[in-house]
CSV table of C-alpha atoms in Angstrom, one decimal:
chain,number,residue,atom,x,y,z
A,84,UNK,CA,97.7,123.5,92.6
A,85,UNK,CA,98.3,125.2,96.3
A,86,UNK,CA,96.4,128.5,96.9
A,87,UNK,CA,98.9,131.4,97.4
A,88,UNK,CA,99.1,132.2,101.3
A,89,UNK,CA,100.8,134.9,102.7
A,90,UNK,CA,103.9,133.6,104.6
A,91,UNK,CA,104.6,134.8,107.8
A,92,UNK,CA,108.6,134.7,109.3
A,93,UNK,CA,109.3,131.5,110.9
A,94,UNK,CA,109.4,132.7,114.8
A,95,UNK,CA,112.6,130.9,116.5
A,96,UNK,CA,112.7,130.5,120.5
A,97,UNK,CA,114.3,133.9,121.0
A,98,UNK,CA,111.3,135.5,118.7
A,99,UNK,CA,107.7,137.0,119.4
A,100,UNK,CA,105.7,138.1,117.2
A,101,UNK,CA,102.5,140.4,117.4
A,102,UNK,CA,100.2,141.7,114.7
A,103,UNK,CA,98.2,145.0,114.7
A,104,UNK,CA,94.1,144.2,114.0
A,105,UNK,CA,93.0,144.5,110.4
A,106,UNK,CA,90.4,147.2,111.5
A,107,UNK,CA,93.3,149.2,112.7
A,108,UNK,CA,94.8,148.6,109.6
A,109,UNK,CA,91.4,149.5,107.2
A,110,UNK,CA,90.7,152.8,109.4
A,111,UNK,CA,94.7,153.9,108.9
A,112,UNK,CA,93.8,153.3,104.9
A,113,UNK,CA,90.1,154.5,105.0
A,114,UNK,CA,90.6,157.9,106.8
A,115,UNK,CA,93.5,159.5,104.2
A,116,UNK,CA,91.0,157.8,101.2
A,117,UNK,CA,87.8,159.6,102.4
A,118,UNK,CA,89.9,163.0,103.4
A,119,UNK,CA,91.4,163.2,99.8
A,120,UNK,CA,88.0,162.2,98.0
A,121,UNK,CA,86.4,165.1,100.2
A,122,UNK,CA,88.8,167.6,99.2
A,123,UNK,CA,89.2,166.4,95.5
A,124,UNK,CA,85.6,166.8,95.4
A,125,UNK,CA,85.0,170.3,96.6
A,126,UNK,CA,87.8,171.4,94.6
A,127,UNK,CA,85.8,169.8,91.5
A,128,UNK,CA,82.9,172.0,92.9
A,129,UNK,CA,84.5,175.3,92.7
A,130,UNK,CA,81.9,176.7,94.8
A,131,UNK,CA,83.1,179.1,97.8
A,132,UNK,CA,86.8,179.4,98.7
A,133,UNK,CA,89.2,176.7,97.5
A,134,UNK,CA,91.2,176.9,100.8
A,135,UNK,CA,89.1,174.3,102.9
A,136,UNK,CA,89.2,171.4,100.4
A,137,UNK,CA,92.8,172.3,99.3
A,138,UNK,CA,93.1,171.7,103.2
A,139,UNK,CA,91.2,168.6,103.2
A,140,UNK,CA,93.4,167.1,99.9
A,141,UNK,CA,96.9,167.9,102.0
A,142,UNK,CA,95.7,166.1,105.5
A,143,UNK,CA,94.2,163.4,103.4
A,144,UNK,CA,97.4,163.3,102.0
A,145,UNK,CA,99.5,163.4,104.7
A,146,UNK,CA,97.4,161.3,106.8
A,147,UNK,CA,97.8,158.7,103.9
A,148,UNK,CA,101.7,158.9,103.5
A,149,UNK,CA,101.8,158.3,107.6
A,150,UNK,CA,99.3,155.2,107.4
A,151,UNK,CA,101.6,153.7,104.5
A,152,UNK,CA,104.9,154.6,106.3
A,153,UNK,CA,104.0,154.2,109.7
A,154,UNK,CA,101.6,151.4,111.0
A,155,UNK,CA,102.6,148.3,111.3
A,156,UNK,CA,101.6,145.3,109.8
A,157,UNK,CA,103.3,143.6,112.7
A,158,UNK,CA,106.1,143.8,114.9
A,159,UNK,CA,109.2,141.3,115.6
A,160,UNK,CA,111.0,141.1,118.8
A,161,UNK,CA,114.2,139.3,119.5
A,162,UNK,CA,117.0,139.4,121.8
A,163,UNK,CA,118.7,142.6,119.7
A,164,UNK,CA,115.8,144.9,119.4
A,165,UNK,CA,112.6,145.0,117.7
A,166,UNK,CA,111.2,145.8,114.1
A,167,UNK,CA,107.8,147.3,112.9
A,168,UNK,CA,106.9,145.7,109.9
A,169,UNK,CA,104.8,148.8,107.9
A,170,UNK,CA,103.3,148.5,104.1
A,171,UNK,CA,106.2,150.0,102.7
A,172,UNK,CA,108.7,149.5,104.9
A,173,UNK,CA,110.5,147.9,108.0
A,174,UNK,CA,112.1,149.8,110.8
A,175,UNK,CA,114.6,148.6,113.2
A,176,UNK,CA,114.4,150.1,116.9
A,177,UNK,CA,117.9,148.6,118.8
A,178,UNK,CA,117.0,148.2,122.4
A,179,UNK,CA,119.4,150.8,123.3
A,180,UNK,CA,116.9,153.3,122.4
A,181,UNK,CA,114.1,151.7,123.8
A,182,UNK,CA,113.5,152.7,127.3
A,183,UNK,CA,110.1,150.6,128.5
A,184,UNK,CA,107.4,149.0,126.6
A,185,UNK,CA,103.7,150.5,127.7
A,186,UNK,CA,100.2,149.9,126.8
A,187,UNK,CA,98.5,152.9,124.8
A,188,UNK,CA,95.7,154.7,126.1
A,189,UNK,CA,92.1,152.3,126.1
A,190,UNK,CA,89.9,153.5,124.5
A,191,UNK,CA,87.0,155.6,125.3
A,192,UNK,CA,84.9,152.1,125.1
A,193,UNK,CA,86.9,150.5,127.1
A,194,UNK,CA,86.7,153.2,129.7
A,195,UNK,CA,83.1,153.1,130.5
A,196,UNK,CA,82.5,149.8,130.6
A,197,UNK,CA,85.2,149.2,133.4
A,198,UNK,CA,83.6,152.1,135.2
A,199,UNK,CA,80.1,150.2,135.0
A,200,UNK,CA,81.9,147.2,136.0
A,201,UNK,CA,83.5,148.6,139.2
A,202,UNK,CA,80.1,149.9,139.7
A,203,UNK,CA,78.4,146.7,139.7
A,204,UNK,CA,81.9,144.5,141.1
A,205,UNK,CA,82.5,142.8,138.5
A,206,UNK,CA,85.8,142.2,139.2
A,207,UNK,CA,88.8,144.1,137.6
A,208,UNK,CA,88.7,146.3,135.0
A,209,UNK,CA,89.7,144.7,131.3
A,210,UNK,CA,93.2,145.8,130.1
A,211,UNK,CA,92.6,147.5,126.6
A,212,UNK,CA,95.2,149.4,124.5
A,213,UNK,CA,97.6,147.9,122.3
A,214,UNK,CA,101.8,148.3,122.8
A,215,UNK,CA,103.9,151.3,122.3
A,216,UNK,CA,107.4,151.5,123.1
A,217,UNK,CA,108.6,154.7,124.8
A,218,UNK,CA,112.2,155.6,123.6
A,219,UNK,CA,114.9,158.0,124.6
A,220,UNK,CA,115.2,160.7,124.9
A,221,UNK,CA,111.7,161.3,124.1
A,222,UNK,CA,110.5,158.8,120.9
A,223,UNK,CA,107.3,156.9,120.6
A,224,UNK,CA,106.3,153.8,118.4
A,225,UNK,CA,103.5,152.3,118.4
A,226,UNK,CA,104.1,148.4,118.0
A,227,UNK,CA,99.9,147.1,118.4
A,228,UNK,CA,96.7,149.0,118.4
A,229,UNK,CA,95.5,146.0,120.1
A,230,UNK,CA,95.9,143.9,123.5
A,231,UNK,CA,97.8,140.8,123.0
A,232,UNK,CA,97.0,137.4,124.4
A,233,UNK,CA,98.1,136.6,127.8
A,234,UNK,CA,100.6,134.3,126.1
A,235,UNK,CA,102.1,136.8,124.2
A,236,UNK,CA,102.7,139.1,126.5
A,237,UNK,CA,104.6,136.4,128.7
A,238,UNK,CA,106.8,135.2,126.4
A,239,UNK,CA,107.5,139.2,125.5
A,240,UNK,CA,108.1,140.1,129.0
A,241,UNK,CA,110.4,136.7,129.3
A,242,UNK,CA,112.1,138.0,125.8
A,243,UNK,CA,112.8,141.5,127.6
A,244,UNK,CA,114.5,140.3,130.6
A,245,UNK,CA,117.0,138.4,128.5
A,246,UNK,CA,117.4,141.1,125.6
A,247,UNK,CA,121.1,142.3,125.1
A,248,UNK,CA,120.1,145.6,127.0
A,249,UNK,CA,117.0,144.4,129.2
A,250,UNK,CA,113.9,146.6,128.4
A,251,UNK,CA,111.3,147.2,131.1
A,252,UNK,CA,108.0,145.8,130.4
A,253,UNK,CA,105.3,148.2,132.5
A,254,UNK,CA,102.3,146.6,130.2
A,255,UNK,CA,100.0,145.3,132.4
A,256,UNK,CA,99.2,141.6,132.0
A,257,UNK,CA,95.9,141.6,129.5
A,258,UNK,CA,93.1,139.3,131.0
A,259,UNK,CA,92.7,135.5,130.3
A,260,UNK,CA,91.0,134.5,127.2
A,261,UNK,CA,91.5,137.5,124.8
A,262,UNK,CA,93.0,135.2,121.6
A,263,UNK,CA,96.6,135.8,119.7
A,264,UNK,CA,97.1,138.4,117.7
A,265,UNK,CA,97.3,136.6,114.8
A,266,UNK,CA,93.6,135.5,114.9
A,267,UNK,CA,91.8,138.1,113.2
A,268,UNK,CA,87.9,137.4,114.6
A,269,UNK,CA,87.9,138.3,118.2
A,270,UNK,CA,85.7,136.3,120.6
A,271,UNK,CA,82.8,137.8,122.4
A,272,UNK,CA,82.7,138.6,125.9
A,273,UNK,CA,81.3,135.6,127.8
A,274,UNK,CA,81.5,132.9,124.7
């Protein structure tokens, strides 16, 4: 008998498909999990005021409903719009409310090693930062919280142009050899 695999939507010509990084995904469950535990048990404690872990119990709690609702698993693009796959639920963005897609903020990693580099010209700095899409008037989604493979982004950017309502694409290009999104082990710098 055939293990059970996860099945994954079959992706058509006029599909992409990108998935968020399982350590993304782990810190999004982790954080809430350790927040509530901490609050829970202080409250358990009784000692001192109850206000700071009754604080702790409702972020962790919070923080957990928004890691369950909002971060995707992955997120389908096609010619109409796009939708973020979360743990409990999908969402459908039309590209009528979709003004550009970006690349979130690198991270603070990121940051200093390009500013070593630059020091020591090495080239051009590495693109970091996964997709959001900005919206109008003024909504945000995040789509990645990781930088796609060079592929992926062309055959985004070449969905884009030929959407229904053409989206900008103001990513910049991520650098050659960072591997699909669907791999889960990333390759080491220089291997």
């Amino acid at each position: 008998m055939e293990p059970l695999r996860p099945s994954l939507p079959p992706v058509g010509p006029d599909q992409v498909v990108v998935h968020t990084s399982v350590r993304g995904l782990l810190a999004a469950a982790v954080t809430p999990l350790v927040l509530v535990a901490l609050g829970a048990a202080a409250l358990i404690d009784g000692r001192g005021p109850a206000i700071v872990p009754l604080v702790l119990l409702l972020v962790g709690l919070a923080a957990g409903l928004v890691a369950v609702g909002d971060m995707p698993r992955r997120v389908e693009f096609d010619r109409t719009g796009l939708t973020r796959v979360c743990l409990l639920r999908r969402q459908r963005v039309p590209w009528e409310r979709v003004v550009a897609i970006e690349r979130s903020r690198p991270s603070s990693a990121t940051v200093a090693r390009n500013v070593v580099e630059r020091r020591e010209s090495k080239g051009d700095p590495r693109i970091s930062g996964g997709l959001i899409a900005r919206g109008r008037p003024r909504g945000r989604w995040l789509l990645t919280d990781r930088v796609e493979s060079r592929e992926e982004h062309d055959e985004l950017r070449r969905l884009l142009e030929h959407a229904e309502r053409p989206v900008a694409m103001r990513a910049p290009p991520p650098h050659d050899g960072v591997p699909p999104t669907h791999l889960y082990r990333r390759r080491q710098r220089g291997s």
